[in-house]
């Protein structure tokens, strides 16, 4: 699962760095400036990260659910941790592969536009990978042959225990047998 998490995080970084449309700085005689419209566009970079994280997290959770043996509550913690690792990978690599820091760009003349560096402006966006990974577990576990076999075995044991409990605690069962 580690390889899947890393590969999904790397794919998420690539997708985020390519799909995000960062705000643009304008070069002026006084340096780089950003107008109000560009400031509002910065949130779009975070939304793109969240969309990529939702898809990637669902994929991680689904694959974990399908492949896990045994299936149990620790799988939820593992999915959350895998989502957290993918978050860090996609965030750091996405910033690395995205546009550079605008202040590091040289040779600009007045009126030139420089894209802003990719950044997350809404801290809760970092939770999307983990939440989506946990959500992806449900359909994955539903398709997991091992989990379905365990569920059938648990149901068989429960029904056997239930019928044994009913036979021991049924006061009328003995009366009915005696009268026959």
PDB file of C-alpha atoms in Angstrom:
ATOM      1  CA  UNK A   1       0.000   0.000   0.000  1.00  0.00           C
ATOM      2  CA  UNK A   2       2.957   2.307   0.535  1.00  0.00           C
ATOM      3  CA  UNK A   3       3.775   2.262  -3.175  1.00  0.00           C
ATOM      4  CA  UNK A   4       0.151   3.045  -4.050  1.00  0.00           C
ATOM      5  CA  UNK A   5       0.119   5.953  -1.606  1.00  0.00           C
ATOM      6  CA  UNK A   6       3.368   7.400  -2.936  1.00  0.00           C
ATOM      7  CA  UNK A   7       2.371   6.975  -6.591  1.00  0.00           C
ATOM      8  CA  UNK A   8      -1.038   8.519  -5.981  1.00  0.00           C
ATOM      9  CA  UNK A   9       0.565  11.441  -4.128  1.00  0.00           C
ATOM     10  CA  UNK A  10       3.015  11.995  -6.997  1.00  0.00           C
ATOM     11  CA  UNK A  11       0.185  11.803  -9.560  1.00  0.00           C
ATOM     12  CA  UNK A  12      -1.791  14.260  -7.439  1.00  0.00           C
ATOM     13  CA  UNK A  13       1.170  16.653  -7.379  1.00  0.00           C
ATOM     14  CA  UNK A  14       1.488  16.464 -11.140  1.00  0.00           C
ATOM     15  CA  UNK A  15      -2.242  17.005 -11.634  1.00  0.00           C
ATOM     16  CA  UNK A  16      -2.339  19.923  -9.177  1.00  0.00           C
ATOM     17  CA  UNK A  17       0.708  21.635 -10.689  1.00  0.00           C
ATOM     18  CA  UNK A  18      -0.790  21.330 -14.190  1.00  0.00           C
ATOM     19  CA  UNK A  19      -4.458  22.046 -13.461  1.00  0.00           C
ATOM     20  CA  UNK A  20      -4.124  24.894 -10.973  1.00  0.00           C
ATOM     21  CA  UNK A  21      -4.419  28.381 -12.418  1.00  0.00           C
ATOM     22  CA  UNK A  22      -2.447  30.568 -10.017  1.00  0.00           C
ATOM     23  CA  UNK A  23      -2.998  34.270  -9.584  1.00  0.00           C
ATOM     24  CA  UNK A  24      -0.777  36.567 -11.612  1.00  0.00           C
ATOM     25  CA  UNK A  25       1.519  39.278 -10.363  1.00  0.00           C
ATOM     26  CA  UNK A  26       2.079  42.345 -12.533  1.00  0.00           C
ATOM     27  CA  UNK A  27       5.529  43.851 -12.797  1.00  0.00           C
ATOM     28  CA  UNK A  28       5.554  47.612 -12.187  1.00  0.00           C
ATOM     29  CA  UNK A  29       8.231  50.225 -11.600  1.00  0.00           C
ATOM     30  CA  UNK A  30       7.725  49.660  -7.852  1.00  0.00           C
ATOM     31  CA  UNK A  31       7.968  45.867  -8.012  1.00  0.00           C
ATOM     32  CA  UNK A  32       5.413  43.104  -8.279  1.00  0.00           C
ATOM     33  CA  UNK A  33       1.778  43.901  -7.508  1.00  0.00           C
ATOM     34  CA  UNK A  34      -1.396  41.875  -7.465  1.00  0.00           C
ATOM     35  CA  UNK A  35      -4.835  43.373  -8.057  1.00  0.00           C
ATOM     36  CA  UNK A  36      -7.952  42.351  -6.134  1.00  0.00           C
ATOM     37  CA  UNK A  37      -9.199  39.997  -8.840  1.00  0.00           C
ATOM     38  CA  UNK A  38      -5.905  38.102  -8.751  1.00  0.00           C
ATOM     39  CA  UNK A  39      -6.072  37.881  -4.956  1.00  0.00           C
ATOM     40  CA  UNK A  40      -9.489  36.228  -5.265  1.00  0.00           C
ATOM     41  CA  UNK A  41      -8.070  33.794  -7.855  1.00  0.00           C
ATOM     42  CA  UNK A  42      -5.639  32.440  -5.253  1.00  0.00           C
ATOM     43  CA  UNK A  43      -8.455  30.417  -3.687  1.00  0.00           C
ATOM     44  CA  UNK A  44      -8.890  28.540  -6.969  1.00  0.00           C
ATOM     45  CA  UNK A  45      -5.470  26.934  -6.456  1.00  0.00           C
ATOM     46  CA  UNK A  46      -6.675  25.544  -3.124  1.00  0.00           C
ATOM     47  CA  UNK A  47      -9.931  24.311  -4.672  1.00  0.00           C
ATOM     48  CA  UNK A  48      -7.972  22.514  -7.379  1.00  0.00           C
ATOM     49  CA  UNK A  49      -5.822  20.867  -4.703  1.00  0.00           C
ATOM     50  CA  UNK A  50      -8.980  19.762  -2.884  1.00  0.00           C
ATOM     51  CA  UNK A  51     -10.518  18.301  -6.069  1.00  0.00           C
ATOM     52  CA  UNK A  52      -7.332  16.378  -6.864  1.00  0.00           C
ATOM     53  CA  UNK A  53      -7.173  15.225  -3.227  1.00  0.00           C
ATOM     54  CA  UNK A  54     -10.770  13.975  -3.309  1.00  0.00           C
ATOM     55  CA  UNK A  55     -10.142  11.840  -6.394  1.00  0.00           C
ATOM     56  CA  UNK A  56      -6.764  10.596  -5.178  1.00  0.00           C
ATOM     57  CA  UNK A  57      -8.017   9.872  -1.680  1.00  0.00           C
ATOM     58  CA  UNK A  58     -11.007   7.905  -2.948  1.00  0.00           C
ATOM     59  CA  UNK A  59      -8.648   5.849  -5.099  1.00  0.00           C
ATOM     60  CA  UNK A  60      -6.294   5.121  -2.183  1.00  0.00           C
ATOM     61  CA  UNK A  61      -9.181   4.133   0.114  1.00  0.00           C
ATOM     62  CA  UNK A  62     -10.847   1.989  -2.526  1.00  0.00           C
ATOM     63  CA  UNK A  63      -7.644   0.079  -3.262  1.00  0.00           C
ATOM     64  CA  UNK A  64      -6.928  -0.370   0.437  1.00  0.00           C
ATOM     65  CA  UNK A  65     -10.447  -1.687   0.981  1.00  0.00           C
ATOM     66  CA  UNK A  66     -10.256  -4.158  -1.901  1.00  0.00           C
ATOM     67  CA  UNK A  67      -6.790  -5.474  -1.045  1.00  0.00           C
ATOM     68  CA  UNK A  68      -6.854  -5.486   2.774  1.00  0.00           C
ATOM     69  CA  UNK A  69      -6.570  -8.708   4.718  1.00  0.00           C
ATOM     70  CA  UNK A  70      -7.920  -8.823   7.362  1.00  0.00           C
ATOM     71  CA  UNK A  71     -10.501  -6.083   7.270  1.00  0.00           C
ATOM     72  CA  UNK A  72     -11.093  -4.260  10.539  1.00  0.00           C
ATOM     73  CA  UNK A  73     -11.070  -0.905  12.280  1.00  0.00           C
ATOM     74  CA  UNK A  74      -7.288  -0.469  12.038  1.00  0.00           C
ATOM     75  CA  UNK A  75      -7.847  -0.157   8.286  1.00  0.00           C
ATOM     76  CA  UNK A  76      -9.598   3.185   8.891  1.00  0.00           C
ATOM     77  CA  UNK A  77      -6.528   4.504  10.699  1.00  0.00           C
ATOM     78  CA  UNK A  78      -4.275   3.172   7.936  1.00  0.00           C
ATOM     79  CA  UNK A  79      -6.401   4.927   5.290  1.00  0.00           C
ATOM     80  CA  UNK A  80      -6.244   8.213   7.200  1.00  0.00           C
ATOM     81  CA  UNK A  81      -2.465   7.878   7.529  1.00  0.00           C
ATOM     82  CA  UNK A  82      -2.083   7.021   3.834  1.00  0.00           C
ATOM     83  CA  UNK A  83      -4.168  10.067   2.968  1.00  0.00           C
ATOM     84  CA  UNK A  84      -1.969  12.225   5.188  1.00  0.00           C
ATOM     85  CA  UNK A  85       1.179  10.932   3.499  1.00  0.00           C
ATOM     86  CA  UNK A  86      -0.298  11.541   0.045  1.00  0.00           C
ATOM     87  CA  UNK A  87      -1.233  15.064   1.137  1.00  0.00           C
ATOM     88  CA  UNK A  88       2.333  15.902   2.068  1.00  0.00           C
ATOM     89  CA  UNK A  89       3.728  14.367  -1.112  1.00  0.00           C
ATOM     90  CA  UNK A  90       1.278  16.099  -3.449  1.00  0.00           C
ATOM     91  CA  UNK A  91       1.553  19.446  -1.668  1.00  0.00           C
ATOM     92  CA  UNK A  92       5.348  19.609  -1.590  1.00  0.00           C
ATOM     93  CA  UNK A  93       5.938  18.204  -5.079  1.00  0.00           C
ATOM     94  CA  UNK A  94       3.118  20.303  -6.526  1.00  0.00           C
ATOM     95  CA  UNK A  95       4.719  23.475  -5.179  1.00  0.00           C
ATOM     96  CA  UNK A  96       8.099  22.318  -6.523  1.00  0.00           C
ATOM     97  CA  UNK A  97       6.732  21.516  -9.990  1.00  0.00           C
ATOM     98  CA  UNK A  98       4.515  24.596 -10.147  1.00  0.00           C
ATOM     99  CA  UNK A  99       5.598  28.148 -10.887  1.00  0.00           C
ATOM    100  CA  UNK A 100       8.580  29.482  -8.926  1.00  0.00           C
ATOM    101  CA  UNK A 101       8.412  32.193  -6.301  1.00  0.00           C
ATOM    102  CA  UNK A 102       7.542  35.361  -8.280  1.00  0.00           C
ATOM    103  CA  UNK A 103      10.191  37.371  -6.433  1.00  0.00           C
ATOM    104  CA  UNK A 104      12.867  35.052  -7.868  1.00  0.00           C
ATOM    105  CA  UNK A 105      11.946  35.851 -11.492  1.00  0.00           C
ATOM    106  CA  UNK A 106      14.386  38.287 -13.056  1.00  0.00           C
ATOM    107  CA  UNK A 107      14.449  40.369 -16.221  1.00  0.00           C
ATOM    108  CA  UNK A 108      10.889  41.651 -15.933  1.00  0.00           C
ATOM    109  CA  UNK A 109       9.729  44.887 -17.479  1.00  0.00           C
ATOM    110  CA  UNK A 110       6.685  46.944 -16.525  1.00  0.00           C
ATOM    111  CA  UNK A 111       3.456  45.191 -17.470  1.00  0.00           C
ATOM    112  CA  UNK A 112       4.868  41.648 -17.500  1.00  0.00           C
ATOM    113  CA  UNK A 113       2.706  39.042 -15.765  1.00  0.00           C
ATOM    114  CA  UNK A 114       4.243  36.444 -13.448  1.00  0.00           C
ATOM    115  CA  UNK A 115       2.257  33.492 -12.043  1.00  0.00           C
ATOM    116  CA  UNK A 116       2.177  33.152  -8.284  1.00  0.00           C
ATOM    117  CA  UNK A 117       3.670  30.133  -6.569  1.00  0.00           C
ATOM    118  CA  UNK A 118       1.160  27.385  -5.768  1.00  0.00           C
ATOM    119  CA  UNK A 119      -0.008  27.629  -2.169  1.00  0.00           C
ATOM    120  CA  UNK A 120      -2.801  26.322   0.027  1.00  0.00           C
ATOM    121  CA  UNK A 121      -4.775  29.207   1.533  1.00  0.00           C
ATOM    122  CA  UNK A 122      -7.353  27.128   3.396  1.00  0.00           C
ATOM    123  CA  UNK A 123      -5.746  24.804   5.988  1.00  0.00           C
ATOM    124  CA  UNK A 124      -8.678  22.364   6.039  1.00  0.00           C
ATOM    125  CA  UNK A 125      -7.741  21.446   2.452  1.00  0.00           C
ATOM    126  CA  UNK A 126      -5.000  19.267   3.901  1.00  0.00           C
ATOM    127  CA  UNK A 127      -7.664  16.966   5.402  1.00  0.00           C
ATOM    128  CA  UNK A 128      -9.342  16.129   2.096  1.00  0.00           C
ATOM    129  CA  UNK A 129      -6.927  13.322   1.156  1.00  0.00           C
ATOM    130  CA  UNK A 130      -7.497  11.548   4.491  1.00  0.00           C
ATOM    131  CA  UNK A 131     -11.266  12.038   4.535  1.00  0.00           C
ATOM    132  CA  UNK A 132     -11.589  10.828   0.950  1.00  0.00           C
ATOM    133  CA  UNK A 133      -9.343   7.836   1.704  1.00  0.00           C
ATOM    134  CA  UNK A 134     -11.630   6.801   4.550  1.00  0.00           C
ATOM    135  CA  UNK A 135     -14.698   7.322   2.352  1.00  0.00           C
ATOM    136  CA  UNK A 136     -13.149   5.168  -0.377  1.00  0.00           C
ATOM    137  CA  UNK A 137     -12.831   2.249   2.020  1.00  0.00           C
ATOM    138  CA  UNK A 138     -16.559   1.485   2.022  1.00  0.00           C
ATOM    139  CA  UNK A 139     -16.970   0.486  -1.625  1.00  0.00           C
ATOM    140  CA  UNK A 140     -13.551  -1.178  -1.580  1.00  0.00           C
ATOM    141  CA  UNK A 141     -14.345  -3.348   1.436  1.00  0.00           C
ATOM    142  CA  UNK A 142     -17.706  -4.178  -0.143  1.00  0.00           C
ATOM    143  CA  UNK A 143     -15.858  -5.708  -3.087  1.00  0.00           C
ATOM    144  CA  UNK A 144     -13.154  -7.370  -0.985  1.00  0.00           C
ATOM    145  CA  UNK A 145     -13.583 -11.172  -1.300  1.00  0.00           C
ATOM    146  CA  UNK A 146     -11.868 -11.755   2.046  1.00  0.00           C
ATOM    147  CA  UNK A 147     -14.169  -9.296   3.835  1.00  0.00           C
ATOM    148  CA  UNK A 148     -17.261 -10.852   2.247  1.00  0.00           C
ATOM    149  CA  UNK A 149     -16.144 -14.338   3.330  1.00  0.00           C
ATOM    150  CA  UNK A 150     -15.503 -13.033   6.873  1.00  0.00           C
ATOM    151  CA  UNK A 151     -18.951 -11.423   6.934  1.00  0.00           C
ATOM    152  CA  UNK A 152     -20.636 -14.675   5.845  1.00  0.00           C
ATOM    153  CA  UNK A 153     -18.729 -16.615   8.513  1.00  0.00           C
ATOM    154  CA  UNK A 154     -19.617 -14.024  11.182  1.00  0.00           C
ATOM    155  CA  UNK A 155     -23.272 -14.191  10.143  1.00  0.00           C
ATOM    156  CA  UNK A 156     -23.229 -18.005  10.334  1.00  0.00           C
ATOM    157  CA  UNK A 157     -21.688 -17.885  13.827  1.00  0.00           C
ATOM    158  CA  UNK A 158     -24.160 -15.237  14.972  1.00  0.00           C
ATOM    159  CA  UNK A 159     -27.140 -17.233  13.707  1.00  0.00           C
ATOM    160  CA  UNK A 160     -25.829 -20.405  15.364  1.00  0.00           C
ATOM    161  CA  UNK A 161     -25.289 -18.573  18.655  1.00  0.00           C
ATOM    162  CA  UNK A 162     -28.704 -16.932  18.393  1.00  0.00           C
ATOM    163  CA  UNK A 163     -30.510 -20.221  17.828  1.00  0.00           C
ATOM    164  CA  UNK A 164     -28.594 -21.843  20.714  1.00  0.00           C
ATOM    165  CA  UNK A 165     -29.532 -18.926  22.974  1.00  0.00           C
ATOM    166  CA  UNK A 166     -33.180 -19.139  21.931  1.00  0.00           C
ATOM    167  CA  UNK A 167     -33.310 -22.889  22.668  1.00  0.00           C
ATOM    168  CA  UNK A 168     -31.831 -22.456  26.155  1.00  0.00           C
ATOM    169  CA  UNK A 169     -34.053 -19.537  27.139  1.00  0.00           C
ATOM    170  CA  UNK A 170     -37.363 -20.703  25.667  1.00  0.00           C
ATOM    171  CA  UNK A 171     -39.445 -21.878  28.635  1.00  0.00           C
ATOM    172  CA  UNK A 172     -42.239 -23.054  26.351  1.00  0.00           C
ATOM    173  CA  UNK A 173     -39.947 -25.196  24.236  1.00  0.00           C
ATOM    174  CA  UNK A 174     -39.679 -27.818  26.996  1.00  0.00           C
ATOM    175  CA  UNK A 175     -43.405 -27.782  27.656  1.00  0.00           C
ATOM    176  CA  UNK A 176     -44.180 -28.257  23.992  1.00  0.00           C
ATOM    177  CA  UNK A 177     -41.786 -31.225  23.803  1.00  0.00           C
ATOM    178  CA  UNK A 178     -43.301 -32.879  26.866  1.00  0.00           C
ATOM    179  CA  UNK A 179     -46.891 -32.618  25.569  1.00  0.00           C
ATOM    180  CA  UNK A 180     -46.060 -34.175  22.211  1.00  0.00           C
TER     181      UNK A 180
END
